[in-house]
XYZ file of C-alpha atoms in Angstrom:
305
model
C -0.184 -7.936 34.693
C -2.858 -7.621 31.644
C -1.447 -7.476 28.323
C -2.134 -4.520 26.082
C -3.893 -5.963 22.783
C -4.255 -3.787 19.739
C -6.605 -4.809 16.819
C -5.366 -3.007 13.273
C -7.602 -3.302 10.169
C -6.433 -1.898 6.520
C -9.172 0.122 4.720
C -9.048 -3.060 2.363
C -10.862 -5.320 4.894
C -14.390 -5.846 5.052
C -16.668 -3.282 7.048
C -17.509 -5.665 9.940
C -13.690 -6.274 10.410
C -13.022 -2.500 10.511
C -15.442 -2.238 13.008
C -13.915 -4.689 15.351
C -10.403 -2.637 15.089
C -8.645 -0.148 17.526
C -7.425 1.515 14.558
C -7.986 1.353 10.781
C -5.832 2.832 7.869
C -2.991 2.089 5.589
C 0.081 0.003 6.424
C 2.126 2.438 7.447
C -0.144 4.308 9.592
C -1.220 1.009 11.421
C 2.338 0.012 12.109
C 3.134 3.358 13.517
C -0.093 3.438 15.461
C 0.676 0.284 17.349
C 4.078 1.611 17.988
C 2.985 4.685 19.632
C 0.211 2.563 21.455
C 3.167 0.476 22.928
C 0.949 -2.560 22.455
C 2.160 -6.148 24.146
C -0.029 -8.047 21.237
C -0.621 -6.678 17.704
C -3.692 -8.381 15.693
C -3.159 -6.953 12.446
C -6.341 -7.530 10.133
C -4.050 -7.154 6.549
C -1.483 -8.865 4.674
C 1.865 -10.544 5.868
C 4.119 -7.888 4.734
C 2.117 -5.140 6.955
C 2.353 -7.312 9.737
C 6.315 -7.864 9.233
C 6.605 -4.459 9.257
C 4.632 -4.066 12.471
C 6.894 -6.548 13.836
C 10.122 -4.765 12.442
C 8.900 -1.360 14.118
C 7.678 -3.239 17.290
C 10.482 -5.908 17.906
C 9.278 -6.568 21.379
C 5.420 -7.116 20.655
C 3.845 -10.103 19.663
C 2.538 -9.532 16.050
C -0.159 -11.933 14.987
C -1.670 -12.368 11.340
C -5.218 -13.698 11.776
C -4.947 -16.089 8.238
C -1.363 -17.548 7.330
C -2.415 -17.357 3.542
C -2.786 -13.593 3.457
C 0.178 -12.620 0.988
C 0.227 -9.912 -1.554
C 1.045 -10.844 -5.314
C 3.859 -8.206 -5.599
C 5.376 -10.557 -2.707
C 4.857 -13.675 -4.319
C 5.950 -12.401 -7.795
C 9.344 -11.444 -6.382
C 12.237 -13.907 -5.775
C 14.500 -12.004 -3.302
C 17.695 -14.128 -4.630
C 16.818 -13.078 -8.188
C 16.160 -9.335 -6.807
C 19.576 -9.474 -5.325
C 21.272 -10.499 -8.435
C 19.205 -7.554 -10.157
C 20.410 -5.076 -7.904
C 24.115 -5.984 -8.348
C 23.609 -4.940 -12.023
C 23.304 -1.364 -11.038
C 25.825 -0.783 -8.170
C 25.718 2.790 -8.399
C 22.293 3.075 -8.157
C 20.040 3.741 -5.022
C 17.593 0.642 -4.703
C 14.321 2.330 -3.620
C 11.644 -0.321 -2.813
C 7.693 -0.007 -1.955
C 6.589 -0.966 1.145
C 4.340 -3.570 -0.095
C 7.410 -5.919 0.057
C 8.590 -8.658 2.192
C 11.076 -8.415 5.220
C 13.787 -9.999 3.348
C 13.285 -7.549 0.382
C 13.333 -4.514 2.774
C 16.539 -5.957 4.000
C 18.357 -5.634 0.470
C 16.807 -1.940 -0.038
C 18.347 1.396 0.301
C 15.137 3.349 1.106
C 11.594 2.347 1.779
C 8.739 4.548 0.268
C 4.755 4.461 0.595
C 2.386 5.724 -1.904
C 2.200 8.694 -0.251
C 5.804 9.438 -0.048
C 7.145 7.692 -3.212
C 7.137 11.059 -5.428
C 9.017 13.168 -2.769
C 11.512 10.863 -1.681
C 12.696 9.634 -5.396
C 12.476 13.616 -6.162
C 14.653 14.105 -3.308
C 17.223 11.248 -4.518
C 17.312 12.783 -8.045
C 17.792 16.360 -6.763
C 21.109 14.919 -4.687
C 22.342 13.446 -8.102
C 21.505 10.013 -7.451
C 20.345 7.352 -9.841
C 17.584 5.063 -8.507
C 16.307 1.395 -9.416
C 12.554 0.845 -7.926
C 11.085 -2.125 -6.923
C 8.922 -4.346 -6.751
C 5.866 -2.477 -8.506
C 6.475 -2.033 -12.150
C 3.296 0.089 -12.618
C 3.784 2.372 -9.845
C 7.654 3.015 -11.263
C 6.210 3.218 -14.627
C 4.147 5.838 -13.544
C 6.784 8.025 -11.927
C 9.184 7.309 -14.863
C 6.655 8.557 -17.460
C 5.353 11.612 -15.056
C 8.571 13.039 -14.220
C 10.913 11.698 -17.103
C 12.751 9.254 -14.929
C 15.004 6.443 -16.478
C 14.692 3.964 -13.312
C 15.137 0.225 -13.977
C 12.315 -1.458 -12.704
C 11.198 -4.548 -11.186
C 8.675 -6.589 -12.778
C 5.905 -7.360 -10.405
C 2.361 -6.022 -9.957
C -0.530 -6.092 -7.333
C -2.916 -8.515 -9.220
C -5.600 -6.369 -8.246
C -5.036 -3.024 -9.327
C -3.335 -4.475 -12.450
C -7.077 -5.721 -13.619
C -8.255 -1.929 -14.022
C -8.143 -1.162 -17.897
C -8.539 1.601 -20.135
C -11.261 0.195 -22.286
C -13.382 -1.037 -19.418
C -13.108 2.724 -18.162
C -13.835 4.538 -21.447
C -16.922 2.089 -21.789
C -17.894 3.142 -18.188
C -17.352 6.841 -18.686
C -19.427 6.779 -21.941
C -22.507 5.433 -19.934
C -22.398 8.211 -17.407
C -23.975 11.353 -19.345
C -22.796 13.897 -16.739
C -19.861 15.042 -15.043
C -17.477 11.978 -14.067
C -14.155 11.762 -12.188
C -11.281 9.022 -12.082
C -9.426 8.754 -9.018
C -6.722 5.969 -8.820
C -3.972 4.459 -6.583
C -0.748 4.168 -8.496
C -0.441 0.843 -8.251
C -2.829 0.801 -11.217
C -1.872 0.529 -15.125
C -0.418 3.496 -16.749
C -3.285 3.980 -19.285
C -5.285 4.445 -16.428
C -3.114 6.510 -14.595
C -2.845 8.981 -17.333
C -6.911 9.496 -17.295
C -7.252 10.092 -13.773
C -8.259 13.243 -12.116
C -6.309 12.540 -9.215
C -3.469 9.881 -8.226
C -2.657 8.969 -5.011
C -2.402 6.686 -1.604
C -5.360 5.032 -0.152
C -5.411 7.681 2.285
C -4.906 10.488 -0.482
C -7.818 8.880 -2.364
C -10.102 8.967 0.845
C -9.173 12.613 1.435
C -9.781 13.551 -1.998
C -13.360 12.174 -1.504
C -13.739 14.038 2.025
C -12.841 17.698 0.313
C -14.971 17.255 -3.000
C -16.710 20.141 -3.526
C -17.926 19.619 -7.171
C -21.232 18.691 -8.551
C -22.988 16.759 -6.440
C -24.470 14.577 -9.158
C -21.204 13.610 -10.672
C -19.991 10.116 -10.746
C -16.576 9.248 -9.178
C -14.927 6.050 -10.150
C -12.177 4.822 -7.905
C -9.663 2.602 -9.278
C -8.307 0.722 -6.228
C -9.620 -2.356 -4.070
C -13.171 -2.295 -3.085
C -12.730 -1.856 0.537
C -12.051 1.730 0.725
C -15.393 2.417 -0.713
C -16.891 1.694 2.559
C -14.860 4.325 3.978
C -15.437 6.911 1.181
C -19.248 6.481 1.915
C -19.243 6.534 5.410
C -17.317 9.938 4.521
C -19.456 11.497 1.958
C -22.879 9.393 1.794
C -23.940 12.458 -0.561
C -21.665 11.267 -3.387
C -21.971 9.002 -6.074
C -18.881 6.216 -5.724
C -18.365 3.612 -8.103
C -15.324 1.105 -8.205
C -13.497 1.376 -11.389
C -14.373 -1.460 -13.816
C -11.982 -4.449 -14.701
C -13.900 -5.506 -17.890
C -17.205 -5.261 -19.669
C -18.268 -3.029 -16.871
C -17.743 -5.374 -13.992
C -17.072 -3.474 -10.655
C -16.059 -6.470 -8.803
C -12.276 -5.864 -7.684
C -11.403 -7.171 -4.494
C -8.356 -8.306 -2.871
C -8.621 -12.465 -1.974
C -5.974 -12.187 0.327
C -7.257 -9.028 2.444
C -10.659 -11.010 2.613
C -9.058 -14.010 4.397
C -9.553 -11.578 7.654
C -13.055 -13.066 8.545
C -14.597 -12.087 11.617
C -13.917 -15.493 13.140
C -10.008 -15.519 11.828
C -9.629 -11.962 13.836
C -11.478 -13.236 17.011
C -8.995 -16.582 17.058
C -6.230 -13.846 16.773
C -7.267 -11.936 19.675
C -7.285 -15.164 21.834
C -3.185 -15.494 20.418
C -4.181 -17.861 17.631
C -2.837 -17.062 13.797
C 0.363 -16.652 12.222
C 2.816 -15.155 15.030
C 5.471 -13.300 12.973
C 8.314 -14.932 14.960
C 10.150 -16.188 12.057
C 12.368 -13.041 11.404
C 16.026 -13.033 12.867
C 16.853 -9.909 15.104
C 19.519 -9.520 11.857
C 17.015 -9.552 9.320
C 14.819 -6.943 11.252
C 17.647 -4.720 11.709
C 18.654 -4.666 8.018
C 15.129 -3.922 7.135
C 14.564 -1.592 9.675
C 17.128 0.774 7.972
C 15.612 1.460 5.057
C 12.030 2.240 6.932
C 13.740 4.335 9.552
C 15.405 6.217 6.461
C 12.191 7.190 5.440
C 10.428 7.922 8.529
C 13.391 10.449 9.036
C 13.064 12.019 5.695
C 9.404 12.529 6.323
C 9.879 14.156 9.783
C 11.806 16.528 7.996
C 10.071 16.875 4.821
C 6.510 17.130 6.175
C 7.494 19.061 9.528
């Protein structure tokens, strides 16, 4: 019997990789797509935690990451043993973890959130009288604390790509643009940048903001996230002046080195069964990690129905 192979590509991969994919999206969209497609083999052109999430949600499928080195600083900066001890300091708190985390990290979490639903889920928990600790992204957690007046203890890891955006470089770039300008930003960016943004949201949220934009056609729209999404934004709105927000001295060159490990050759090899097969997670690990993910999915069904 012919096996169904589905190739997934994250928005942050190179355009030629996205063109090879059956589906392009953010990490959760892609994992859910694979589940609905009932794939036998999933080639995940992204980073390791995304492939792990796909495996957790699709345990019967073979999931292949094209390059074993495709990791994430939010994962590498988090020692799960230390995280577990940190969690024990807050026994009465709910542990909410961002989906950009390892399977082991998810397994010691109560809820998983994405950048699209983190506001609603944490607001829901506080409305129920719960106390929350948040990991691993301190920028995202700090933004939520500042915006809503929460007092969540935060784990201290950052996305090395988004953390490079800075207020001074942004101010310099804004000053160089004489007309109307906007900033849209991913919540993994530092708080001073997020406070200047006209819109803060997920990768998909920013893309949708650009698609719906009806302002001055001559305005400059700065985008504070990984540069791969500029390709999708440009396809959707070729009429707009879209620029990646600068990281220093006007440099608009902020790429995720791990996403860029997904080369054409690596993806082609993965489609032939080569690459990192996500076969190292035990059934117990996957079951434990699936609980907070499913909790998020069930909430989303009820909340957004």
